CSV table of C-alpha atoms and ligand atoms in Angstrom, one decimal:
chain,number,residue,atom,x,y,z
A,15,MET,CA,0.0,0.1,0.2
A,16,ASN,CA,1.3,3.5,-0.8
A,17,PHE,CA,0.7,6.5,1.5
A,18,VAL,CA,0.2,9.7,-0.1
A,19,VAL,CA,1.0,13.0,1.0
A,20,LEU,CA,-0.4,15.8,-0.8
A,21,LEU,CA,1.7,18.9,-1.4
A,22,LEU,CA,0.2,22.3,-1.6
A,23,PHE,CA,1.7,23.6,-4.5
A,24,LYS,CA,1.0,26.9,-6.8
A,25,LEU,CA,-2.0,27.8,-5.0
A,26,GLN,CA,-4.6,25.6,-5.8
A,27,ARG,CA,-3.1,22.6,-7.4
A,28,CYS,CA,-2.0,19.9,-5.4
A,29,ILE,CA,0.5,17.3,-6.6
A,30,PRO,CA,0.9,14.0,-4.7
A,31,VAL,CA,4.1,12.8,-3.4
A,32,PHE,CA,4.2,8.8,-3.0
A,33,LEU,CA,5.9,7.6,-0.1
A,34,ASP,CA,5.9,3.7,0.8
A,35,GLU,CA,4.9,2.1,3.9
A,36,GLU,CA,8.3,2.0,5.3
A,37,ILE,CA,9.1,5.2,4.8
A,38,VAL,CA,6.2,6.8,6.3
A,39,HIS,CA,6.7,4.5,9.0
A,40,GLN,CA,10.3,5.5,9.8
A,41,TYR,CA,9.7,9.5,8.5
A,42,TYR,CA,6.1,10.2,9.6
A,43,ASN,CA,5.2,8.0,12.6
A,44,GLY,CA,9.2,7.7,13.3
A,45,TYR,CA,11.2,10.8,13.0
A,46,CYS,CA,8.4,13.4,12.7
A,47,ASN,CA,6.0,12.5,15.3
A,48,ASN,CA,8.0,10.4,17.8
A,49,ILE,CA,11.0,12.5,17.9
A,50,LEU,CA,10.3,16.0,16.7
A,51,TRP,CA,6.9,16.8,17.8
A,52,PRO,CA,7.3,15.7,21.4
A,53,LEU,CA,10.7,17.2,21.6
A,54,PHE,CA,9.7,20.6,19.9
A,55,HIS,CA,6.9,20.7,22.8
A,56,TYR,CA,9.4,20.0,25.6
A,57,LEU,CA,8.0,16.7,26.1
A,58,GLY,CA,11.0,14.6,25.6
A,59,LEU,CA,10.8,10.9,24.1
A,60,PRO,CA,8.1,8.5,25.4
A,61,GLN,CA,10.0,6.4,28.4
A,62,GLU,CA,9.6,3.4,27.5
A,63,ASP,CA,10.6,3.9,23.7
A,64,ARG,CA,13.6,6.1,24.9
A,65,LEU,CA,16.2,3.4,24.3
A,66,ALA,CA,14.4,1.8,21.2
A,67,THR,CA,14.3,5.2,19.7
A,68,THR,CA,17.7,6.0,20.3
A,69,ARG,CA,18.6,2.7,18.6
A,70,SER,CA,16.4,3.2,15.7
A,71,PHE,CA,17.3,6.9,15.3
A,72,GLN,CA,19.8,6.8,12.4
A,73,SER,CA,17.3,4.9,10.2
A,74,GLN,CA,14.3,7.2,11.0
A,75,PHE,CA,16.6,10.1,10.4
A,76,ALA,CA,17.8,8.6,6.9
A,77,ALA,CA,13.8,8.2,5.8
A,78,TYR,CA,13.3,11.9,7.1
A,79,GLU,CA,16.1,13.0,4.5
A,80,LYS,CA,14.8,10.6,1.7
A,81,ALA,CA,11.4,11.8,2.3
A,82,ASN,CA,12.6,15.4,2.3
A,83,GLN,CA,14.2,14.8,-1.1
A,84,MET,CA,11.2,13.1,-2.6
A,85,PHE,CA,9.4,16.3,-1.9
A,86,ALA,CA,12.3,18.4,-3.2
A,87,ASP,CA,12.4,16.3,-6.5
A,88,VAL,CA,8.2,17.1,-7.2
A,89,VAL,CA,8.9,20.9,-6.4
A,90,ASN,CA,12.0,21.2,-8.5
A,91,GLU,CA,9.9,19.2,-11.4
A,92,HIS,CA,7.1,21.8,-11.1
A,93,TYR,CA,9.3,25.1,-10.3
A,94,GLU,CA,9.4,28.1,-12.9
A,95,GLU,CA,11.4,31.1,-12.6
A,96,GLY,CA,10.0,33.6,-10.2
A,97,ASP,CA,8.0,31.3,-8.0
A,98,VAL,CA,8.4,31.3,-4.4
A,99,VAL,CA,8.5,28.2,-2.6
A,100,TRP,CA,7.1,28.3,1.4
A,101,CYS,CA,7.8,24.9,3.2
A,102,HIS,CA,6.0,24.4,6.1
A,103,ASP,CA,6.6,22.8,9.5
A,104,TYR,CA,8.8,20.3,11.0
A,105,HIS,CA,8.0,17.4,8.8
A,106,LEU,CA,10.0,19.4,5.8
A,107,MET,CA,13.1,20.9,7.6
A,108,PHE,CA,15.3,19.1,5.2
A,109,LEU,CA,13.7,20.6,2.2
A,110,PRO,CA,15.2,23.9,1.9
A,111,LYS,CA,18.4,22.7,1.7
A,112,CYS,CA,17.6,20.1,-1.0
A,113,LEU,CA,15.8,22.7,-3.0
A,114,LYS,CA,18.7,25.3,-2.7
A,115,LYS,CA,21.1,22.2,-4.3
A,116,TYR,CA,18.8,22.3,-7.2
A,117,ASN,CA,18.9,26.0,-7.9
A,118,SER,CA,20.4,28.5,-5.4
A,119,ASN,CA,18.3,31.2,-7.1
A,120,MET,CA,15.1,29.6,-5.9
A,121,LYS,CA,13.4,31.9,-3.2
A,122,VAL,CA,12.8,29.4,-0.4
A,123,GLY,CA,10.8,30.4,3.3
A,124,TRP,CA,10.1,27.9,6.0
A,125,PHE,CA,7.6,28.5,8.5
A,126,LEU,CA,7.2,26.0,11.9
A,127,HIS,CA,3.8,25.8,13.1
A,128,THR,CA,4.9,24.4,16.4
A,129,PRO,CA,7.2,26.0,19.2
A,130,PHE,CA,10.9,26.2,18.3
A,131,PRO,CA,12.3,24.8,21.9
A,132,SER,CA,14.9,26.4,24.1
A,133,SER,CA,18.2,25.7,22.3
A,134,GLU,CA,19.1,23.6,25.4
A,135,ILE,CA,16.3,21.3,24.6
A,136,HIS,CA,17.3,21.3,20.6
A,137,ARG,CA,20.9,20.4,21.3
A,138,THR,CA,20.0,17.0,22.8
A,139,LEU,CA,19.2,16.0,19.3
A,140,PRO,CA,21.6,13.8,17.7
A,141,SER,CA,20.5,15.7,14.3
A,142,ARG,CA,20.4,19.1,15.6
A,143,SER,CA,23.3,20.5,13.4
A,144,GLU,CA,22.1,19.0,9.9
A,145,LEU,CA,18.4,20.2,10.7
A,146,LEU,CA,19.6,23.8,11.6
A,147,HIS,CA,22.2,23.7,8.8
A,148,SER,CA,19.3,23.0,6.3
A,149,VAL,CA,16.9,25.5,7.6
A,150,LEU,CA,19.4,28.1,7.2
A,151,ALA,CA,19.7,27.5,3.7
A,152,ALA,CA,16.0,29.0,3.3
A,153,ASP,CA,16.0,32.8,2.5
A,154,LEU,CA,13.2,33.4,5.2
A,155,VAL,CA,12.6,31.4,8.3
A,156,GLY,CA,9.5,32.3,10.3
A,157,PHE,CA,8.0,31.2,13.7
A,158,HIS,CA,4.8,32.3,15.4
A,159,THR,CA,6.2,34.3,18.2
A,160,TYR,CA,9.3,36.3,18.7
A,161,ASP,CA,10.5,33.6,21.6
A,162,TYR,CA,10.5,30.8,19.0
A,163,ALA,CA,12.4,32.9,16.7
A,164,ARG,CA,14.9,33.7,19.4
A,165,HIS,CA,15.4,30.3,20.7
A,166,PHE,CA,16.3,29.5,17.0
A,167,VAL,CA,18.9,32.1,16.6
A,168,SER,CA,20.2,30.8,19.8
A,169,ALA,CA,20.4,27.4,18.6
A,170,CYS,CA,22.2,28.5,15.7
A,171,THR,CA,24.7,30.5,17.7
A,172,ARG,CA,25.4,28.1,20.5
A,173,ILE,CA,25.6,24.8,18.4
A,174,LEU,CA,26.7,26.2,14.9
A,175,GLY,CA,28.7,29.1,16.4
A,176,LEU,CA,27.1,31.5,13.8
A,177,GLU,CA,26.8,35.0,14.3
A,178,GLY,CA,23.3,36.0,15.1
A,179,THR,CA,22.0,39.7,14.2
A,180,PRO,CA,18.9,41.5,15.0
A,181,ASP,CA,17.3,40.3,11.5
A,182,GLY,CA,18.4,36.7,11.3
A,183,VAL,CA,21.7,34.6,11.3
A,184,GLU,CA,24.8,35.0,8.9
A,185,TYR,CA,25.3,31.9,7.3
A,186,GLN,CA,27.6,31.0,4.4
A,187,GLY,CA,28.3,35.0,3.6
A,188,LYS,CA,24.7,35.5,3.2
A,189,LEU,CA,21.9,36.5,5.9
A,190,THR,CA,19.2,34.0,6.4
A,191,ARG,CA,16.3,36.2,7.7
A,192,VAL,CA,14.3,35.0,10.9
A,193,ALA,CA,11.4,36.7,12.3
A,194,ALA,CA,8.0,36.2,14.1
A,195,PHE,CA,4.9,36.1,11.7
A,196,PRO,CA,1.8,35.1,14.3
A,197,ILE,CA,-0.9,33.4,12.3
A,198,GLY,CA,-4.4,34.1,12.6
A,199,ILE,CA,-7.6,32.8,11.5
A,200,ASP,CA,-10.3,33.5,8.6
A,201,SER,CA,-12.2,35.6,11.3
A,202,GLU,CA,-14.9,37.1,9.0
A,203,ARG,CA,-16.0,33.2,7.8
A,204,PHE,CA,-16.7,32.7,11.6
A,205,ILE,CA,-18.4,35.8,12.2
A,206,ARG,CA,-20.6,35.6,9.2
A,207,ALA,CA,-21.5,31.7,9.9
A,208,LEU,CA,-23.3,33.0,12.9
A,209,ASP,CA,-26.0,34.1,10.9
A,210,LEU,CA,-26.7,31.1,8.6
A,211,PRO,CA,-29.8,29.0,9.8
A,212,PRO,CA,-28.0,25.8,10.3
A,213,VAL,CA,-26.0,27.5,12.8
A,214,GLN,CA,-28.6,29.2,14.5
A,215,ASP,CA,-30.5,26.2,14.6
A,216,HIS,CA,-27.7,24.3,16.3
A,217,VAL,CA,-27.4,27.2,19.0
A,218,LYS,CA,-31.2,27.0,19.8
A,219,ASP,CA,-30.7,23.3,20.1
A,220,LEU,CA,-27.8,23.7,22.7
A,221,GLN,CA,-29.5,26.8,24.5
A,222,GLU,CA,-32.7,24.2,25.2
A,223,ARG,CA,-30.6,21.5,26.0
A,224,PHE,CA,-28.3,23.2,28.7
A,225,LYS,CA,-30.6,25.6,29.8
A,226,GLY,CA,-30.1,27.0,33.5
A,227,ARG,CA,-26.3,25.9,33.1
A,228,LYS,CA,-23.0,27.8,32.4
A,229,VAL,CA,-21.3,26.0,29.3
A,230,MET,CA,-17.9,25.5,29.1
A,231,LEU,CA,-16.0,24.3,26.2
A,232,GLY,CA,-12.7,22.3,25.3
A,233,VAL,CA,-12.1,21.9,21.3
A,234,ASP,CA,-8.8,20.0,20.8
A,235,ARG,CA,-7.1,17.1,18.7
A,236,LEU,CA,-6.5,14.3,21.1
A,237,ASP,CA,-2.6,14.9,21.5
A,238,MET,CA,-0.7,15.0,24.9
A,239,ILE,CA,0.3,18.4,23.8
A,240,LYS,CA,-3.0,19.7,24.6
A,241,GLY,CA,-3.3,18.9,28.4
A,242,ILE,CA,-6.7,17.4,28.4
A,243,PRO,CA,-5.9,15.2,31.2
A,244,GLN,CA,-4.6,18.2,33.2
A,245,LYS,CA,-7.8,20.0,32.2
A,246,LEU,CA,-10.2,17.3,33.6
A,247,LEU,CA,-8.5,17.2,36.9
A,248,ALA,CA,-8.8,20.9,37.4
A,249,PHE,CA,-12.4,20.9,36.4
A,250,GLU,CA,-12.9,17.8,38.9
A,251,LYS,CA,-11.1,19.8,41.6
A,252,PHE,CA,-13.6,22.8,40.8
A,253,LEU,CA,-16.3,20.6,41.2
A,254,GLU,CA,-15.1,19.0,44.5
A,255,GLU,CA,-14.6,22.4,45.9
A,256,ASN,CA,-17.5,24.2,44.6
A,257,VAL,CA,-20.5,22.3,45.7
A,258,TYR,CA,-22.8,25.4,44.2
A,259,TRP,CA,-21.7,25.1,40.7
A,260,ARG,CA,-22.1,21.1,40.5
A,261,ASP,CA,-25.5,21.2,38.9
A,262,LYS,CA,-25.0,24.5,37.2
A,263,VAL,CA,-21.9,23.9,34.8
A,264,VAL,CA,-21.1,21.5,32.0
A,265,LEU,CA,-17.9,21.0,30.4
A,266,LEU,CA,-18.3,20.1,26.6
A,267,GLN,CA,-14.9,18.3,25.8
A,268,ILE,CA,-14.5,17.7,21.9
A,269,ALA,CA,-11.4,15.7,21.0
A,270,VAL,CA,-10.7,14.9,17.7
A,271,PRO,CA,-8.5,11.3,17.8
A,272,THR,CA,-5.6,11.7,16.0
A,273,ARG,CA,-2.5,9.4,15.1
A,274,THR,CA,-4.7,6.6,16.6
A,275,ASP,CA,-2.0,3.8,15.4
A,276,VAL,CA,0.6,5.4,17.9
A,277,PRO,CA,0.7,3.5,21.3
A,278,GLU,CA,1.0,6.5,23.0
A,279,TYR,CA,-1.9,8.3,21.6
A,280,GLN,CA,-4.1,5.1,22.4
A,281,LYS,CA,-3.3,5.3,25.9
A,282,LEU,CA,-4.0,9.1,26.4
A,283,THR,CA,-7.4,8.3,25.1
A,284,SER,CA,-8.0,5.6,27.4
A,285,GLN,CA,-6.8,7.9,30.3
A,286,VAL,CA,-9.0,10.5,29.2
A,287,HIS,CA,-11.8,8.1,29.1
A,288,GLU,CA,-11.2,7.1,32.6
A,289,ILE,CA,-11.1,10.3,34.0
A,290,VAL,CA,-14.2,11.6,32.2
A,291,GLY,CA,-16.1,8.3,33.5
A,292,ARG,CA,-14.8,8.8,37.2
A,293,ILE,CA,-16.2,12.6,37.4
A,294,ASN,CA,-19.4,11.7,35.7
A,295,GLY,CA,-19.8,8.8,38.2
A,296,ARG,CA,-18.8,11.2,41.2
A,297,PHE,CA,-20.8,14.2,40.2
A,298,GLY,CA,-23.3,13.1,37.4
A,299,THR,CA,-26.9,12.5,38.5
A,300,LEU,CA,-29.8,10.5,36.9
A,301,THR,CA,-30.7,13.4,34.6
A,302,ALA,CA,-27.3,15.0,33.9
A,303,VAL,CA,-23.5,14.8,34.1
A,304,PRO,CA,-20.9,17.2,34.5
A,305,ILE,CA,-18.8,16.3,31.3
A,306,HIS,CA,-19.7,15.6,27.8
A,307,HIS,CA,-16.8,14.0,25.8
A,308,LEU,CA,-16.9,13.2,22.3
A,309,ASP,CA,-14.1,11.6,20.4
A,310,ARG,CA,-14.9,13.3,16.9
A,311,SER,CA,-14.5,16.0,14.7
A,312,LEU,CA,-17.6,18.4,14.3
A,313,ASP,CA,-18.5,20.0,11.3
A,314,PHE,CA,-17.9,23.6,10.7
A,315,HIS,CA,-21.7,24.9,11.3
A,316,ALA,CA,-22.0,22.8,14.8
A,317,LEU,CA,-18.6,24.2,15.9
A,318,CYS,CA,-19.6,27.8,15.4
A,319,ALA,CA,-22.6,27.2,17.5
A,320,LEU,CA,-20.6,25.6,20.1
A,321,TYR,CA,-18.2,28.4,20.1
A,322,ALA,CA,-21.5,30.8,20.3
A,323,VAL,CA,-23.2,29.4,23.2
A,324,THR,CA,-20.2,28.6,25.5
A,325,ASP,CA,-19.6,31.0,28.7
A,326,VAL,CA,-16.2,29.7,29.4
A,327,ALA,CA,-13.5,28.3,26.8
A,328,LEU,CA,-10.6,26.2,28.5
A,329,VAL,CA,-7.6,26.0,26.3
A,330,THR,CA,-4.9,24.3,28.4
A,331,SER,CA,-2.0,23.0,26.0
A,332,LEU,CA,1.0,22.0,27.8
A,333,ARG,CA,2.6,23.5,24.9
A,334,ASP,CA,1.1,24.9,21.5
A,335,GLY,CA,2.8,26.8,18.7
A,336,MET,CA,0.0,29.2,18.5
A,337,ASN,CA,-3.5,27.4,19.2
A,338,LEU,CA,-6.3,28.7,16.6
A,339,VAL,CA,-9.3,27.4,18.9
A,340,SER,CA,-8.6,30.1,21.2
A,341,TYR,CA,-9.0,32.6,18.0
A,342,GLU,CA,-11.9,30.9,16.7
A,343,PHE,CA,-13.8,31.3,20.1
A,344,VAL,CA,-13.3,34.9,20.4
A,345,ALA,CA,-14.6,35.3,16.9
A,346,CYS,CA,-17.8,33.5,17.6
A,347,GLN,CA,-18.4,35.7,21.0
A,348,GLU,CA,-19.4,39.5,20.1
A,349,LYS,CA,-22.9,38.2,21.6
A,350,LYS,CA,-22.0,36.4,24.5
A,351,LYS,CA,-18.7,37.9,25.8
A,352,GLY,CA,-17.5,34.6,27.2
A,353,VAL,CA,-14.3,34.2,29.0
A,354,LEU,CA,-11.2,32.5,27.5
A,355,ILE,CA,-8.8,30.6,29.9
A,356,LEU,CA,-5.7,30.2,28.1
A,357,SER,CA,-2.4,28.3,28.8
A,358,GLU,CA,0.5,30.7,29.2
A,359,PHE,CA,2.4,28.0,26.9
A,360,ALA,CA,0.3,28.6,24.1
A,361,GLY,CA,1.8,31.0,21.4
A,362,ALA,CA,-1.8,32.7,21.6
A,363,ALA,CA,-1.0,33.7,25.1
A,364,GLN,CA,1.3,36.4,23.5
A,365,SER,CA,-1.4,37.9,21.7
A,366,LEU,CA,-4.7,37.1,23.6
A,367,GLY,CA,-3.0,37.4,27.0
A,368,ALA,CA,-4.5,40.6,27.8
A,369,GLY,CA,-8.0,39.6,27.4
A,370,ALA,CA,-7.7,35.9,28.6
A,371,ILE,CA,-7.4,34.5,32.1
A,372,LEU,CA,-3.6,32.8,31.8
A,373,VAL,CA,-2.9,29.6,33.6
A,374,ASN,CA,0.0,27.3,34.1
A,375,PRO,CA,-2.3,24.0,32.8
A,376,TRP,CA,0.3,21.8,35.0
A,377,ASN,CA,-1.0,23.5,38.1
A,378,ILE,CA,-4.5,22.1,38.6
A,379,THR,CA,-5.4,24.3,41.7
A,380,GLU,CA,-4.5,27.4,39.5
A,381,VAL,CA,-6.9,26.2,36.5
A,382,ALA,CA,-9.6,25.2,39.1
A,383,ASP,CA,-9.4,28.7,40.6
A,384,ALA,CA,-9.5,30.4,37.0
A,385,ILE,CA,-12.6,28.4,36.3
A,386,GLY,CA,-14.4,30.1,39.6
A,387,LYS,CA,-13.0,33.4,38.3
A,388,ALA,CA,-14.3,33.1,34.8
A,389,LEU,CA,-17.9,31.9,35.9
A,390,ASN,CA,-18.2,34.6,38.3
A,391,MET,CA,-16.7,37.2,36.2
A,392,PRO,CA,-18.6,40.5,36.1
A,393,SER,CA,-20.1,41.4,32.7
A,394,ALA,CA,-18.2,44.6,32.3
A,395,GLU,CA,-14.7,42.9,32.9
A,396,ARG,CA,-15.8,40.1,30.6
A,397,GLU,CA,-16.8,42.9,27.9
A,398,LYS,CA,-13.6,44.6,28.3
A,399,ARG,CA,-11.5,41.7,28.0
A,400,HIS,CA,-13.6,40.1,24.9
A,401,LYS,CA,-13.2,43.7,23.4
A,402,HIS,CA,-9.2,43.5,23.5
A,403,ASN,CA,-9.2,40.0,22.1
A,404,PHE,CA,-11.8,40.3,19.4
A,405,LEU,CA,-10.0,43.5,18.0
A,406,HIS,CA,-7.0,41.2,17.5
A,407,VAL,CA,-8.6,38.5,16.3
A,408,LYS,CA,-10.4,40.4,13.5
A,409,SER,CA,-7.1,42.5,12.6
A,410,HIS,CA,-4.7,39.7,12.3
A,411,THR,CA,-6.0,37.3,9.8
A,412,ALA,CA,-4.7,34.1,8.3
A,413,GLN,CA,-4.8,36.1,5.0
A,414,GLU,CA,-2.8,38.8,6.2
A,415,TRP,CA,-0.5,36.4,7.9
A,416,ALA,CA,0.2,34.3,4.3
A,417,ALA,CA,0.5,37.6,2.6
A,418,THR,CA,3.1,39.1,5.1
A,419,PHE,CA,5.3,35.9,4.8
A,420,VAL,CA,5.1,35.8,1.1
A,421,SER,CA,5.7,39.5,0.7
A,422,GLU,CA,8.5,39.5,2.7
A,423,LEU,CA,9.9,36.4,0.8
A,424,ASN,CA,9.8,38.1,-2.4
A,425,ASP,CA,11.7,40.9,-0.8
A,426,THR,CA,14.5,38.9,0.2
A,427,VAL,CA,17.6,39.6,-2.0
A,428,ILE,CA,19.5,36.4,-2.7
A,429,GLU,CA,23.1,36.8,-3.0
A,430,ALA,CA,23.3,34.5,-5.9
A,431,GLN,CA,20.8,36.6,-7.8
A,432,LEU,CA,22.8,39.7,-6.9
A,433,ARG,CA,26.1,38.4,-8.1
A,434,THR,CA,24.6,37.4,-11.4
A,435,ARG,CA,23.3,41.2,-11.8
A,436,GLN,CA,26.7,42.3,-11.0
B,3,LIG,P1,-3.0,22.0,16.0
B,3,LIG,O1,-2.3,21.5,16.8
B,3,LIG,O2,-4.0,21.0,15.2
B,3,LIG,O3,-2.4,23.0,14.7
B,3,LIG,P2,-5.0,24.8,16.6
B,3,LIG,O4,-4.1,25.7,16.1
B,3,LIG,O5,-5.8,24.8,17.9
B,3,LIG,O6,-4.0,23.2,16.6
B,3,LIG,O7,-6.2,24.1,15.1
B,3,LIG,C1,-6.8,23.0,15.3
B,3,LIG,C2,-7.7,23.3,14.2
B,3,LIG,O8,-8.6,22.0,14.1
B,3,LIG,C3,-8.6,24.5,14.5
B,3,LIG,O9,-9.2,25.0,13.3
B,3,LIG,C4,-9.8,23.7,15.2
B,3,LIG,O10,-11.4,24.3,15.1
B,3,LIG,C5,-10.1,22.6,14.6
B,3,LIG,N1,-10.4,21.4,15.5
B,3,LIG,C6,-9.9,21.0,16.4
B,3,LIG,N2,-10.8,19.9,17.1
B,3,LIG,C7,-11.8,19.7,16.5
B,3,LIG,C8,-13.0,19.0,16.4
B,3,LIG,N3,-13.4,18.2,17.3
B,3,LIG,N4,-13.8,19.3,15.4
B,3,LIG,C9,-13.9,20.2,14.4
B,3,LIG,N5,-12.6,20.7,14.5
B,3,LIG,C10,-11.7,20.7,15.4
B,3,LIG,C11,-0.8,23.1,14.6
B,3,LIG,C12,0.0,23.9,15.6
B,3,LIG,C13,-0.8,25.0,16.6
B,3,LIG,C14,-0.9,26.2,15.4
B,3,LIG,C15,-1.5,25.5,14.2
B,3,LIG,C16,-1.7,26.7,13.0
B,3,LIG,O11,0.0,22.6,16.8
B,3,LIG,O12,-0.2,25.0,17.8
B,3,LIG,O13,-1.9,27.1,16.0
B,3,LIG,O14,-0.9,24.6,13.9
B,3,LIG,O15,-0.4,26.9,12.8
C-alpha cells in the first residue's frame, strides 16, 4: 500500500508525493511524530521507547532525509523561474537545503507551526546540526512568536557557532532572515457563519439542552500537548470545592482522535475516558452529567454554534505553537462575551493574554481557581477582556499572515542573484 502526502503547490493545485509504507513508518510516525513533535513541545521522548528510539534513530533520520528529498524532487520538477517556495513545518526541515542544491536562485521560505524549543532542548537531538544547516539554507525563516525565533537564533549561535543579528543569522556569506509571523484565522468566515440558519438552529438546540447551566468548552485534537487530562483534573477539583456549581455547569470536551495507530495516543485516549468516567460517576445525577466528551470532529456549523453558546472556553495546552481554537472562540463571542482561560504555554498567550485568564496548565489548583473566576466574572470585565481579544482576532487574520510572509520572502534578495546581476 502506498501512502500519499499531498503537497500544496502553486496556490490551488495539489501534487501527490508517493511515499512507501516503510518510509511513512520511519519518517512520519517515527522521526516526525515520535521524535521532533514531542521534543519541540518540551515533552521529551516516550519513556519506555527511549532506548528503542535511540537505537533506531539513524534509520528514522535517513528516512526523514529521503522523504524530504522526494518532496524536493517534485517541487523542482514543477518549479518555474519567479516562483517562491514556502515549506511548512517540522516535517520538512530538510527541504530548504535540498531545494537550494537544485537551484540556488530559488526563493525558499520555511515556517514552523510548532514552538521552536530552547536551544538546551534542541541540542539534545543527535541530528541537531544537520537540521539547523538545512533550515538556514532558506532565505526567510518564520515562527509564530518572537520567543521561538529567538530560540532558533540561539540554537544556531550556540550549536553551530554562527553570528546572530537582530534580523537573523549570518550563514555562508549571506543573511538568513529570521522573524515572527503570528498566524491568525479567517475571522470573517466565523462571524458570518453565526447568521446562517443551520448555525442558528444548532444554537437553539444547545441553548435548550443546557438551559440553566453555564457551558464550558474544550476543542482539541486528542494529543498529549493539548493537556486534556490536566484540564479534566482541574475541572474535577473545581467541582469538588464548589458544591454550588455542581449542577449549574457543564463541560463539553470535543477531542478529535489523531495518530490513532501510535501507542502513546491510544494510552492517552484510555486515560481521558477513565477520568471522564470517574468525574461523571462522582458528580453526575440520573438526569445530567458534568462532562460531555466526544471523540470526534465536528462540522463547521456545529463548531461555530458551540463556540457561540459557550460561557467559558478552556485551552490548557502544555505547549502549543499558537492555538487557533482560542481565536475561533473569540471570533464567535461578539454577543455572549464569554471568558477565555488560556495556557501561558500557547503562542496565543502572547496575543490574547491581555483579554484571557492566563494559567499554568500543570497547576490544577490554579486552573480550578481560574474556572471559578471566569464563571463569576462581572459582565463589564468580560466585555473589556473580550473587546481586546476580538479586535486582535479581527485584525490579525490568516490571509494577512500568509500575504506578509510571502511578500517578505519576495522582498529577500538572494546573494546568488545579486552576483549574477553584477
Ligand atoms: P493544531 O495542533 O492542530 O495545529 P490548533 O491551532 O488549535 O491546533 O488548530 C486546530 C484546528 O482544528 C482548529 O481550526 C479547530 O477548529 C480544528 N479542530 C480541533 N478540534 C476539532 C473538532 N473536534 N472538530 C472540528 N474541528 C476541530 C498546529 C499547531 C498549533 C498552531 C496551528 C497553526 O500545533 O499550535 O496554532 O498548527 O499554525
